[in-house]
Amino acid sequence: MLVNVSYTNKAIDHKIDSAVGKPFTLSQRFKMGGIGSPKLFITDTSITIRNLLILDNNTNSCNIEMRPKGIIVRFRSLLETFALVIPYYKLTIFKGDFAIYSIYKDQYYIKVKADTKAIQKYFRKLLDYKSDNAPASIDDL
């Protein structure tokens, strides 16, 4: 779900919390070593997101926040903040060309540059958390 989160709206906050869970507590964040990604530079996006990003001339960047049941990818355009809310069961991450990670959810995708060790370490942490907390699949039974 792609939503504008620039202004406080209880209905949107409730939708986000039901899709990906409430934010981690402070103690959980310390145990995990942080839940937010470094600044990620966007190289390519789906047409819906691209139409939002081309409205201004700023550098296209985003960040990722981990939640118990999914992630939130946030980016800015024209002084507005947008969030792509992705539950873990719909999240697909590919490591494509040299230092490019692709984040997919249904018809949306964002490709980001991962040219530092910190970014690669964050994606490893994200994938490990997703696999450790995924519901049991039919193959596991």
JSON list of N, CA and C in Angstrom, two decimals, residues 36-99:
[
{"chain": "A", "resi": 36, "resn": "GLY", "atom": "N", "xyz": [16.45, 0.89, 11.48]},
{"chain": "A", "resi": 36, "resn": "GLY", "atom": "CA", "xyz": [16.39, 1.75, 10.31]},
{"chain": "A", "resi": 36, "resn": "GLY", "atom": "C", "xyz": [17.59, 1.57, 9.41]},
{"chain": "A", "resi": 37, "resn": "SER", "atom": "N", "xyz": [17.38, 1.79, 8.14]},
{"chain": "A", "resi": 37, "resn": "SER", "atom": "CA", "xyz": [18.46, 1.64, 7.17]},
{"chain": "A", "resi": 37, "resn": "SER", "atom": "C", "xyz": [19.23, 2.96, 7.05]},
{"chain": "A", "resi": 38, "resn": "PRO", "atom": "N", "xyz": [20.44, 2.89, 6.50]},
{"chain": "A", "resi": 38, "resn": "PRO", "atom": "CA", "xyz": [21.12, 4.13, 6.12]},
{"chain": "A", "resi": 38, "resn": "PRO", "atom": "C", "xyz": [20.37, 4.76, 4.93]},
{"chain": "A", "resi": 39, "resn": "LYS", "atom": "N", "xyz": [20.78, 5.93, 4.52]},
{"chain": "A", "resi": 39, "resn": "LYS", "atom": "CA", "xyz": [20.17, 6.59, 3.37]},
{"chain": "A", "resi": 39, "resn": "LYS", "atom": "C", "xyz": [20.43, 5.75, 2.12]},
{"chain": "A", "resi": 40, "resn": "LEU", "atom": "N", "xyz": [19.35, 5.41, 1.40]},
{"chain": "A", "resi": 40, "resn": "LEU", "atom": "CA", "xyz": [19.45, 4.58, 0.20]},
{"chain": "A", "resi": 40, "resn": "LEU", "atom": "C", "xyz": [19.13, 5.44, -1.02]},
{"chain": "A", "resi": 41, "resn": "PHE", "atom": "N", "xyz": [19.98, 5.40, -2.03]},
{"chain": "A", "resi": 41, "resn": "PHE", "atom": "CA", "xyz": [19.76, 6.16, -3.24]},
{"chain": "A", "resi": 41, "resn": "PHE", "atom": "C", "xyz": [19.00, 5.31, -4.25]},
{"chain": "A", "resi": 42, "resn": "ILE", "atom": "N", "xyz": [17.90, 5.85, -4.75]},
{"chain": "A", "resi": 42, "resn": "ILE", "atom": "CA", "xyz": [17.01, 5.13, -5.67]},
{"chain": "A", "resi": 42, "resn": "ILE", "atom": "C", "xyz": [17.57, 5.21, -7.08]},
{"chain": "A", "resi": 43, "resn": "THR", "atom": "N", "xyz": [17.67, 4.05, -7.74]},
{"chain": "A", "resi": 43, "resn": "THR", "atom": "CA", "xyz": [18.13, 4.03, -9.13]},
{"chain": "A", "resi": 43, "resn": "THR", "atom": "C", "xyz": [17.00, 3.82, -10.12]},
{"chain": "A", "resi": 44, "resn": "ASP", "atom": "N", "xyz": [15.96, 3.07, -9.72]},
{"chain": "A", "resi": 44, "resn": "ASP", "atom": "CA", "xyz": [14.83, 2.79, -10.61]},
{"chain": "A", "resi": 44, "resn": "ASP", "atom": "C", "xyz": [13.61, 2.47, -9.75]},
{"chain": "A", "resi": 45, "resn": "THR", "atom": "N", "xyz": [12.42, 2.77, -10.28]},
{"chain": "A", "resi": 45, "resn": "THR", "atom": "CA", "xyz": [11.18, 2.48, -9.55]},
{"chain": "A", "resi": 45, "resn": "THR", "atom": "C", "xyz": [10.08, 2.08, -10.53]},
{"chain": "A", "resi": 46, "resn": "SER", "atom": "N", "xyz": [8.98, 1.61, -9.96]},
{"chain": "A", "resi": 46, "resn": "SER", "atom": "CA", "xyz": [7.80, 1.34, -10.78]},
{"chain": "A", "resi": 46, "resn": "SER", "atom": "C", "xyz": [7.20, 2.67, -11.22]},
{"chain": "A", "resi": 47, "resn": "ILE", "atom": "N", "xyz": [6.30, 2.64, -12.17]},
{"chain": "A", "resi": 47, "resn": "ILE", "atom": "CA", "xyz": [5.78, 3.85, -12.80]},
{"chain": "A", "resi": 47, "resn": "ILE", "atom": "C", "xyz": [5.02, 4.72, -11.81]},
{"chain": "A", "resi": 48, "resn": "THR", "atom": "N", "xyz": [4.29, 4.15, -10.88]},
{"chain": "A", "resi": 48, "resn": "THR", "atom": "CA", "xyz": [3.52, 4.93, -9.90]},
{"chain": "A", "resi": 48, "resn": "THR", "atom": "C", "xyz": [4.45, 5.74, -9.00]},
{"chain": "A", "resi": 49, "resn": "ILE", "atom": "N", "xyz": [5.49, 5.11, -8.52]},
{"chain": "A", "resi": 49, "resn": "ILE", "atom": "CA", "xyz": [6.43, 5.80, -7.65]},
{"chain": "A", "resi": 49, "resn": "ILE", "atom": "C", "xyz": [7.27, 6.79, -8.46]},
{"chain": "A", "resi": 50, "resn": "ARG", "atom": "N", "xyz": [7.64, 6.43, -9.68]},
{"chain": "A", "resi": 50, "resn": "ARG", "atom": "CA", "xyz": [8.42, 7.33, -10.52]},
{"chain": "A", "resi": 50, "resn": "ARG", "atom": "C", "xyz": [7.64, 8.62, -10.79]},
{"chain": "A", "resi": 51, "resn": "ASN", "atom": "N", "xyz": [6.33, 8.52, -10.99]},
{"chain": "A", "resi": 51, "resn": "ASN", "atom": "CA", "xyz": [5.52, 9.71, -11.23]},
{"chain": "A", "resi": 51, "resn": "ASN", "atom": "C", "xyz": [5.53, 10.65, -10.03]},
{"chain": "A", "resi": 52, "resn": "LEU", "atom": "N", "xyz": [5.66, 10.11, -8.83]},
{"chain": "A", "resi": 52, "resn": "LEU", "atom": "CA", "xyz": [5.77, 10.96, -7.64]},
{"chain": "A", "resi": 52, "resn": "LEU", "atom": "C", "xyz": [7.16, 11.58, -7.54]},
{"chain": "A", "resi": 53, "resn": "LEU", "atom": "N", "xyz": [8.20, 10.81, -7.85]},
{"chain": "A", "resi": 53, "resn": "LEU", "atom": "CA", "xyz": [9.57, 11.28, -7.67]},
{"chain": "A", "resi": 53, "resn": "LEU", "atom": "C", "xyz": [10.00, 12.33, -8.70]},
{"chain": "A", "resi": 54, "resn": "ILE", "atom": "N", "xyz": [9.42, 12.31, -9.89]},
{"chain": "A", "resi": 54, "resn": "ILE", "atom": "CA", "xyz": [9.86, 13.25, -10.92]},
{"chain": "A", "resi": 54, "resn": "ILE", "atom": "C", "xyz": [9.26, 14.64, -10.74]},
{"chain": "A", "resi": 55, "resn": "LEU", "atom": "N", "xyz": [8.40, 14.81, -9.76]},
{"chain": "A", "resi": 55, "resn": "LEU", "atom": "CA", "xyz": [7.78, 16.11, -9.54]},
{"chain": "A", "resi": 55, "resn": "LEU", "atom": "C", "xyz": [8.76, 17.16, -9.00]},
{"chain": "A", "resi": 56, "resn": "ASP", "atom": "N", "xyz": [9.86, 16.72, -8.40]},
{"chain": "A", "resi": 56, "resn": "ASP", "atom": "CA", "xyz": [10.85, 17.67, -7.92]},
{"chain": "A", "resi": 56, "resn": "ASP", "atom": "C", "xyz": [12.23, 17.29, -8.46]},
{"chain": "A", "resi": 57, "resn": "ASN", "atom": "N", "xyz": [13.20, 18.17, -8.24]},
{"chain": "A", "resi": 57, "resn": "ASN", "atom": "CA", "xyz": [14.54, 17.96, -8.78]},
{"chain": "A", "resi": 57, "resn": "ASN", "atom": "C", "xyz": [15.54, 17.49, -7.74]},
{"chain": "A", "resi": 58, "resn": "ASN", "atom": "N", "xyz": [15.06, 17.06, -6.58]},
{"chain": "A", "resi": 58, "resn": "ASN", "atom": "CA", "xyz": [15.96, 16.59, -5.53]},
{"chain": "A", "resi": 58, "resn": "ASN", "atom": "C", "xyz": [16.49, 15.20, -5.85]},
{"chain": "A", "resi": 59, "resn": "THR", "atom": "N", "xyz": [17.55, 14.83, -5.16]},
{"chain": "A", "resi": 59, "resn": "THR", "atom": "CA", "xyz": [18.10, 13.48, -5.31]},
{"chain": "A", "resi": 59, "resn": "THR", "atom": "C", "xyz": [17.08, 12.49, -4.77]},
{"chain": "A", "resi": 60, "resn": "ASN", "atom": "N", "xyz": [16.81, 11.45, -5.52]},
{"chain": "A", "resi": 60, "resn": "ASN", "atom": "CA", "xyz": [15.84, 10.44, -5.10]},
{"chain": "A", "resi": 60, "resn": "ASN", "atom": "C", "xyz": [16.49, 9.50, -4.10]},
{"chain": "A", "resi": 61, "resn": "SER", "atom": "N", "xyz": [15.99, 9.54, -2.87]},
{"chain": "A", "resi": 61, "resn": "SER", "atom": "CA", "xyz": [16.52, 8.68, -1.83]},
{"chain": "A", "resi": 61, "resn": "SER", "atom": "C", "xyz": [15.37, 8.18, -0.96]},
{"chain": "A", "resi": 62, "resn": "CYS", "atom": "N", "xyz": [15.64, 7.12, -0.22]},
{"chain": "A", "resi": 62, "resn": "CYS", "atom": "CA", "xyz": [14.62, 6.54, 0.65]},
{"chain": "A", "resi": 62, "resn": "CYS", "atom": "C", "xyz": [15.30, 5.92, 1.85]},
{"chain": "A", "resi": 63, "resn": "ASN", "atom": "N", "xyz": [14.50, 5.46, 2.79]},
{"chain": "A", "resi": 63, "resn": "ASN", "atom": "CA", "xyz": [15.01, 4.68, 3.91]},
{"chain": "A", "resi": 63, "resn": "ASN", "atom": "C", "xyz": [13.98, 3.61, 4.25]},
{"chain": "A", "resi": 64, "resn": "ILE", "atom": "N", "xyz": [14.43, 2.59, 4.97]},
{"chain": "A", "resi": 64, "resn": "ILE", "atom": "CA", "xyz": [13.58, 1.46, 5.31]},
{"chain": "A", "resi": 64, "resn": "ILE", "atom": "C", "xyz": [13.49, 1.35, 6.81]},
{"chain": "A", "resi": 65, "resn": "GLU", "atom": "N", "xyz": [12.28, 1.12, 7.31]},
{"chain": "A", "resi": 65, "resn": "GLU", "atom": "CA", "xyz": [12.06, 0.86, 8.73]},
{"chain": "A", "resi": 65, "resn": "GLU", "atom": "C", "xyz": [11.53, -0.55, 8.88]},
{"chain": "A", "resi": 66, "resn": "MET", "atom": "N", "xyz": [12.17, -1.33, 9.74]},
{"chain": "A", "resi": 66, "resn": "MET", "atom": "CA", "xyz": [11.69, -2.68, 10.00]},
{"chain": "A", "resi": 66, "resn": "MET", "atom": "C", "xyz": [10.57, -2.63, 11.04]},
{"chain": "A", "resi": 67, "resn": "ARG", "atom": "N", "xyz": [9.57, -3.45, 10.84]},
{"chain": "A", "resi": 67, "resn": "ARG", "atom": "CA", "xyz": [8.49, -3.61, 11.80]},
{"chain": "A", "resi": 67, "resn": "ARG", "atom": "C", "xyz": [8.35, -5.11, 12.08]},
{"chain": "A", "resi": 68, "resn": "PRO", "atom": "N", "xyz": [7.60, -5.53, 13.10]},
{"chain": "A", "resi": 68, "resn": "PRO", "atom": "CA", "xyz": [7.49, -6.96, 13.41]},
{"chain": "A", "resi": 68, "resn": "PRO", "atom": "C", "xyz": [6.92, -7.82, 12.28]},
{"chain": "A", "resi": 69, "resn": "LYS", "atom": "N", "xyz": [5.99, -7.27, 11.47]},
{"chain": "A", "resi": 69, "resn": "LYS", "atom": "CA", "xyz": [5.37, -8.06, 10.42]},
{"chain": "A", "resi": 69, "resn": "LYS", "atom": "C", "xyz": [5.65, -7.54, 9.02]},
{"chain": "A", "resi": 70, "resn": "GLY", "atom": "N", "xyz": [6.61, -6.63, 8.87]},
{"chain": "A", "resi": 70, "resn": "GLY", "atom": "CA", "xyz": [6.90, -6.10, 7.54]},
{"chain": "A", "resi": 70, "resn": "GLY", "atom": "C", "xyz": [7.86, -4.93, 7.60]},
{"chain": "A", "resi": 71, "resn": "ILE", "atom": "N", "xyz": [7.94, -4.21, 6.47]},
{"chain": "A", "resi": 71, "resn": "ILE", "atom": "CA", "xyz": [8.82, -3.05, 6.39]},
{"chain": "A", "resi": 71, "resn": "ILE", "atom": "C", "xyz": [8.04, -1.87, 5.84]},
{"chain": "A", "resi": 72, "resn": "ILE", "atom": "N", "xyz": [8.57, -0.68, 6.09]},
{"chain": "A", "resi": 72, "resn": "ILE", "atom": "CA", "xyz": [8.02, 0.55, 5.51]},
{"chain": "A", "resi": 72, "resn": "ILE", "atom": "C", "xyz": [9.16, 1.25, 4.79]},
{"chain": "A", "resi": 73, "resn": "VAL", "atom": "N", "xyz": [8.98, 1.48, 3.49]},
{"chain": "A", "resi": 73, "resn": "VAL", "atom": "CA", "xyz": [9.95, 2.21, 2.68]},
{"chain": "A", "resi": 73, "resn": "VAL", "atom": "C", "xyz": [9.42, 3.64, 2.54]},
{"chain": "A", "resi": 74, "resn": "ARG", "atom": "N", "xyz": [10.17, 4.60, 3.07]},
{"chain": "A", "resi": 74, "resn": "ARG", "atom": "CA", "xyz": [9.74, 6.00, 3.04]},
{"chain": "A", "resi": 74, "resn": "ARG", "atom": "C", "xyz": [10.61, 6.80, 2.07]},
{"chain": "A", "resi": 75, "resn": "PHE", "atom": "N", "xyz": [9.96, 7.69, 1.31]},
{"chain": "A", "resi": 75, "resn": "PHE", "atom": "CA", "xyz": [10.67, 8.60, 0.41]},
{"chain": "A", "resi": 75, "resn": "PHE", "atom": "C", "xyz": [9.91, 9.92, 0.37]},
{"chain": "A", "resi": 76, "resn": "ARG", "atom": "N", "xyz": [10.59, 10.97, -0.06]},
{"chain": "A", "resi": 76, "resn": "ARG", "atom": "CA", "xyz": [10.00, 12.31, -0.09]},
{"chain": "A", "resi": 76, "resn": "ARG", "atom": "C", "xyz": [9.91, 12.83, -1.52]},
{"chain": "A", "resi": 77, "resn": "SER", "atom": "N", "xyz": [8.84, 13.61, -1.74]},
{"chain": "A", "resi": 77, "resn": "SER", "atom": "CA", "xyz": [8.65, 14.28, -3.02]},
{"chain": "A", "resi": 77, "resn": "SER", "atom": "C", "xyz": [7.81, 15.52, -2.79]},
{"chain": "A", "resi": 78, "resn": "LEU", "atom": "N", "xyz": [8.28, 16.66, -3.23]},
{"chain": "A", "resi": 78, "resn": "LEU", "atom": "CA", "xyz": [7.56, 17.93, -3.10]},
{"chain": "A", "resi": 78, "resn": "LEU", "atom": "C", "xyz": [7.10, 18.20, -1.66]},
{"chain": "A", "resi": 79, "resn": "LEU", "atom": "N", "xyz": [8.00, 18.08, -0.72]},
{"chain": "A", "resi": 79, "resn": "LEU", "atom": "CA", "xyz": [7.72, 18.33, 0.70]},
{"chain": "A", "resi": 79, "resn": "LEU", "atom": "C", "xyz": [6.67, 17.40, 1.29]},
{"chain": "A", "resi": 80, "resn": "GLU", "atom": "N", "xyz": [6.36, 16.33, 0.61]},
{"chain": "A", "resi": 80, "resn": "GLU", "atom": "CA", "xyz": [5.43, 15.31, 1.11]},
{"chain": "A", "resi": 80, "resn": "GLU", "atom": "C", "xyz": [6.23, 14.04, 1.37]},
{"chain": "A", "resi": 81, "resn": "THR", "atom": "N", "xyz": [5.83, 13.28, 2.37]},
{"chain": "A", "resi": 81, "resn": "THR", "atom": "CA", "xyz": [6.48, 12.01, 2.67]},
{"chain": "A", "resi": 81, "resn": "THR", "atom": "C", "xyz": [5.52, 10.89, 2.31]},
{"chain": "A", "resi": 82, "resn": "PHE", "atom": "N", "xyz": [6.02, 9.94, 1.53]},
{"chain": "A", "resi": 82, "resn": "PHE", "atom": "CA", "xyz": [5.22, 8.79, 1.11]},
{"chain": "A", "resi": 82, "resn": "PHE", "atom": "C", "xyz": [5.81, 7.53, 1.71]},
{"chain": "A", "resi": 83, "resn": "ALA", "atom": "N", "xyz": [4.94, 6.55, 1.97]},
{"chain": "A", "resi": 83, "resn": "ALA", "atom": "CA", "xyz": [5.39, 5.29, 2.55]},
{"chain": "A", "resi": 83, "resn": "ALA", "atom": "C", "xyz": [4.84, 4.14, 1.72]},
{"chain": "A", "resi": 84, "resn": "LEU", "atom": "N", "xyz": [5.72, 3.22, 1.38]},
{"chain": "A", "resi": 84, "resn": "LEU", "atom": "CA", "xyz": [5.33, 1.98, 0.73]},
{"chain": "A", "resi": 84, "resn": "LEU", "atom": "C", "xyz": [5.36, 0.91, 1.82]},
{"chain": "A", "resi": 85, "resn": "VAL", "atom": "N", "xyz": [4.19, 0.45, 2.23]},
{"chain": "A", "resi": 85, "resn": "VAL", "atom": "CA", "xyz": [4.04, -0.50, 3.33]},
{"chain": "A", "resi": 85, "resn": "VAL", "atom": "C", "xyz": [4.03, -1.90, 2.75]},
{"chain": "A", "resi": 86, "resn": "ILE", "atom": "N", "xyz": [4.99, -2.75, 3.20]},
{"chain": "A", "resi": 86, "resn": "ILE", "atom": "CA", "xyz": [5.15, -4.08, 2.62]},
{"chain": "A", "resi": 86, "resn": "ILE", "atom": "C", "xyz": [5.17, -5.12, 3.75]},
{"chain": "A", "resi": 87, "resn": "PRO", "atom": "N", "xyz": [4.13, -5.95, 3.87]},
{"chain": "A", "resi": 87, "resn": "PRO", "atom": "CA", "xyz": [4.21, -7.07, 4.83]},
{"chain": "A", "resi": 87, "resn": "PRO", "atom": "C", "xyz": [5.24, -8.09, 4.35]},
{"chain": "A", "resi": 88, "resn": "TYR", "atom": "N", "xyz": [5.82, -8.84, 5.30]},
{"chain": "A", "resi": 88, "resn": "TYR", "atom": "CA", "xyz": [6.89, -9.78, 4.93]},
{"chain": "A", "resi": 88, "resn": "TYR", "atom": "C", "xyz": [6.41, -10.84, 3.93]},
{"chain": "A", "resi": 89, "resn": "TYR", "atom": "N", "xyz": [5.15, -11.24, 4.01]},
{"chain": "A", "resi": 89, "resn": "TYR", "atom": "CA", "xyz": [4.69, -12.29, 3.10]},
{"chain": "A", "resi": 89, "resn": "TYR", "atom": "C", "xyz": [4.57, -11.80, 1.66]},
{"chain": "A", "resi": 90, "resn": "LYS", "atom": "N", "xyz": [4.58, -10.48, 1.44]},
{"chain": "A", "resi": 90, "resn": "LYS", "atom": "CA", "xyz": [4.55, -9.94, 0.09]},
{"chain": "A", "resi": 90, "resn": "LYS", "atom": "C", "xyz": [5.90, -9.34, -0.34]},
{"chain": "A", "resi": 91, "resn": "LEU", "atom": "N", "xyz": [6.88, -9.37, 0.56]},
{"chain": "A", "resi": 91, "resn": "LEU", "atom": "CA", "xyz": [8.18, -8.77, 0.29]},
{"chain": "A", "resi": 91, "resn": "LEU", "atom": "C", "xyz": [9.08, -9.73, -0.47]},
{"chain": "A", "resi": 92, "resn": "THR", "atom": "N", "xyz": [9.66, -9.23, -1.56]},
{"chain": "A", "resi": 92, "resn": "THR", "atom": "CA", "xyz": [10.66, -9.97, -2.31]},
{"chain": "A", "resi": 92, "resn": "THR", "atom": "C", "xyz": [11.84, -9.04, -2.55]},
{"chain": "A", "resi": 93, "resn": "ILE", "atom": "N", "xyz": [13.03, -9.54, -2.21]},
{"chain": "A", "resi": 93, "resn": "ILE", "atom": "CA", "xyz": [14.24, -8.75, -2.39]},
{"chain": "A", "resi": 93, "resn": "ILE", "atom": "C", "xyz": [15.19, -9.53, -3.29]},
{"chain": "A", "resi": 94, "resn": "PHE", "atom": "N", "xyz": [15.68, -8.85, -4.34]},
{"chain": "A", "resi": 94, "resn": "PHE", "atom": "CA", "xyz": [16.66, -9.43, -5.24]},
{"chain": "A", "resi": 94, "resn": "PHE", "atom": "C", "xyz": [17.94, -8.61, -5.18]},
{"chain": "A", "resi": 95, "resn": "LYS", "atom": "N", "xyz": [19.06, -9.31, -5.27]},
{"chain": "A", "resi": 95, "resn": "LYS", "atom": "CA", "xyz": [20.33, -8.62, -5.44]},
{"chain": "A", "resi": 95, "resn": "LYS", "atom": "C", "xyz": [20.69, -8.78, -6.91]},
{"chain": "A", "resi": 96, "resn": "GLY", "atom": "N", "xyz": [20.56, -7.69, -7.64]},
{"chain": "A", "resi": 96, "resn": "GLY", "atom": "CA", "xyz": [20.76, -7.74, -9.08]},
{"chain": "A", "resi": 96, "resn": "GLY", "atom": "C", "xyz": [22.18, -7.45, -9.48]},
{"chain": "A", "resi": 97, "resn": "ASP", "atom": "N", "xyz": [22.35, -6.41, -10.29]},
{"chain": "A", "resi": 97, "resn": "ASP", "atom": "CA", "xyz": [23.67, -6.01, -10.76]},
{"chain": "A", "resi": 97, "resn": "ASP", "atom": "C", "xyz": [24.56, -5.64, -9.59]},
{"chain": "A", "resi": 98, "resn": "PHE", "atom": "N", "xyz": [25.75, -5.21, -9.91]},
{"chain": "A", "resi": 98, "resn": "PHE", "atom": "CA", "xyz": [26.72, -4.83, -8.88]},
{"chain": "A", "resi": 98, "resn": "PHE", "atom": "C", "xyz": [26.12, -3.78, -7.96]},
{"chain": "A", "resi": 99, "resn": "ALA", "atom": "N", "xyz": [25.95, -4.16, -6.69]},
{"chain": "A", "resi": 99, "resn": "ALA", "atom": "CA", "xyz": [25.51, -3.25, -5.63]},
{"chain": "A", "resi": 99, "resn": "ALA", "atom": "C", "xyz": [24.13, -2.64, -5.88]}
]
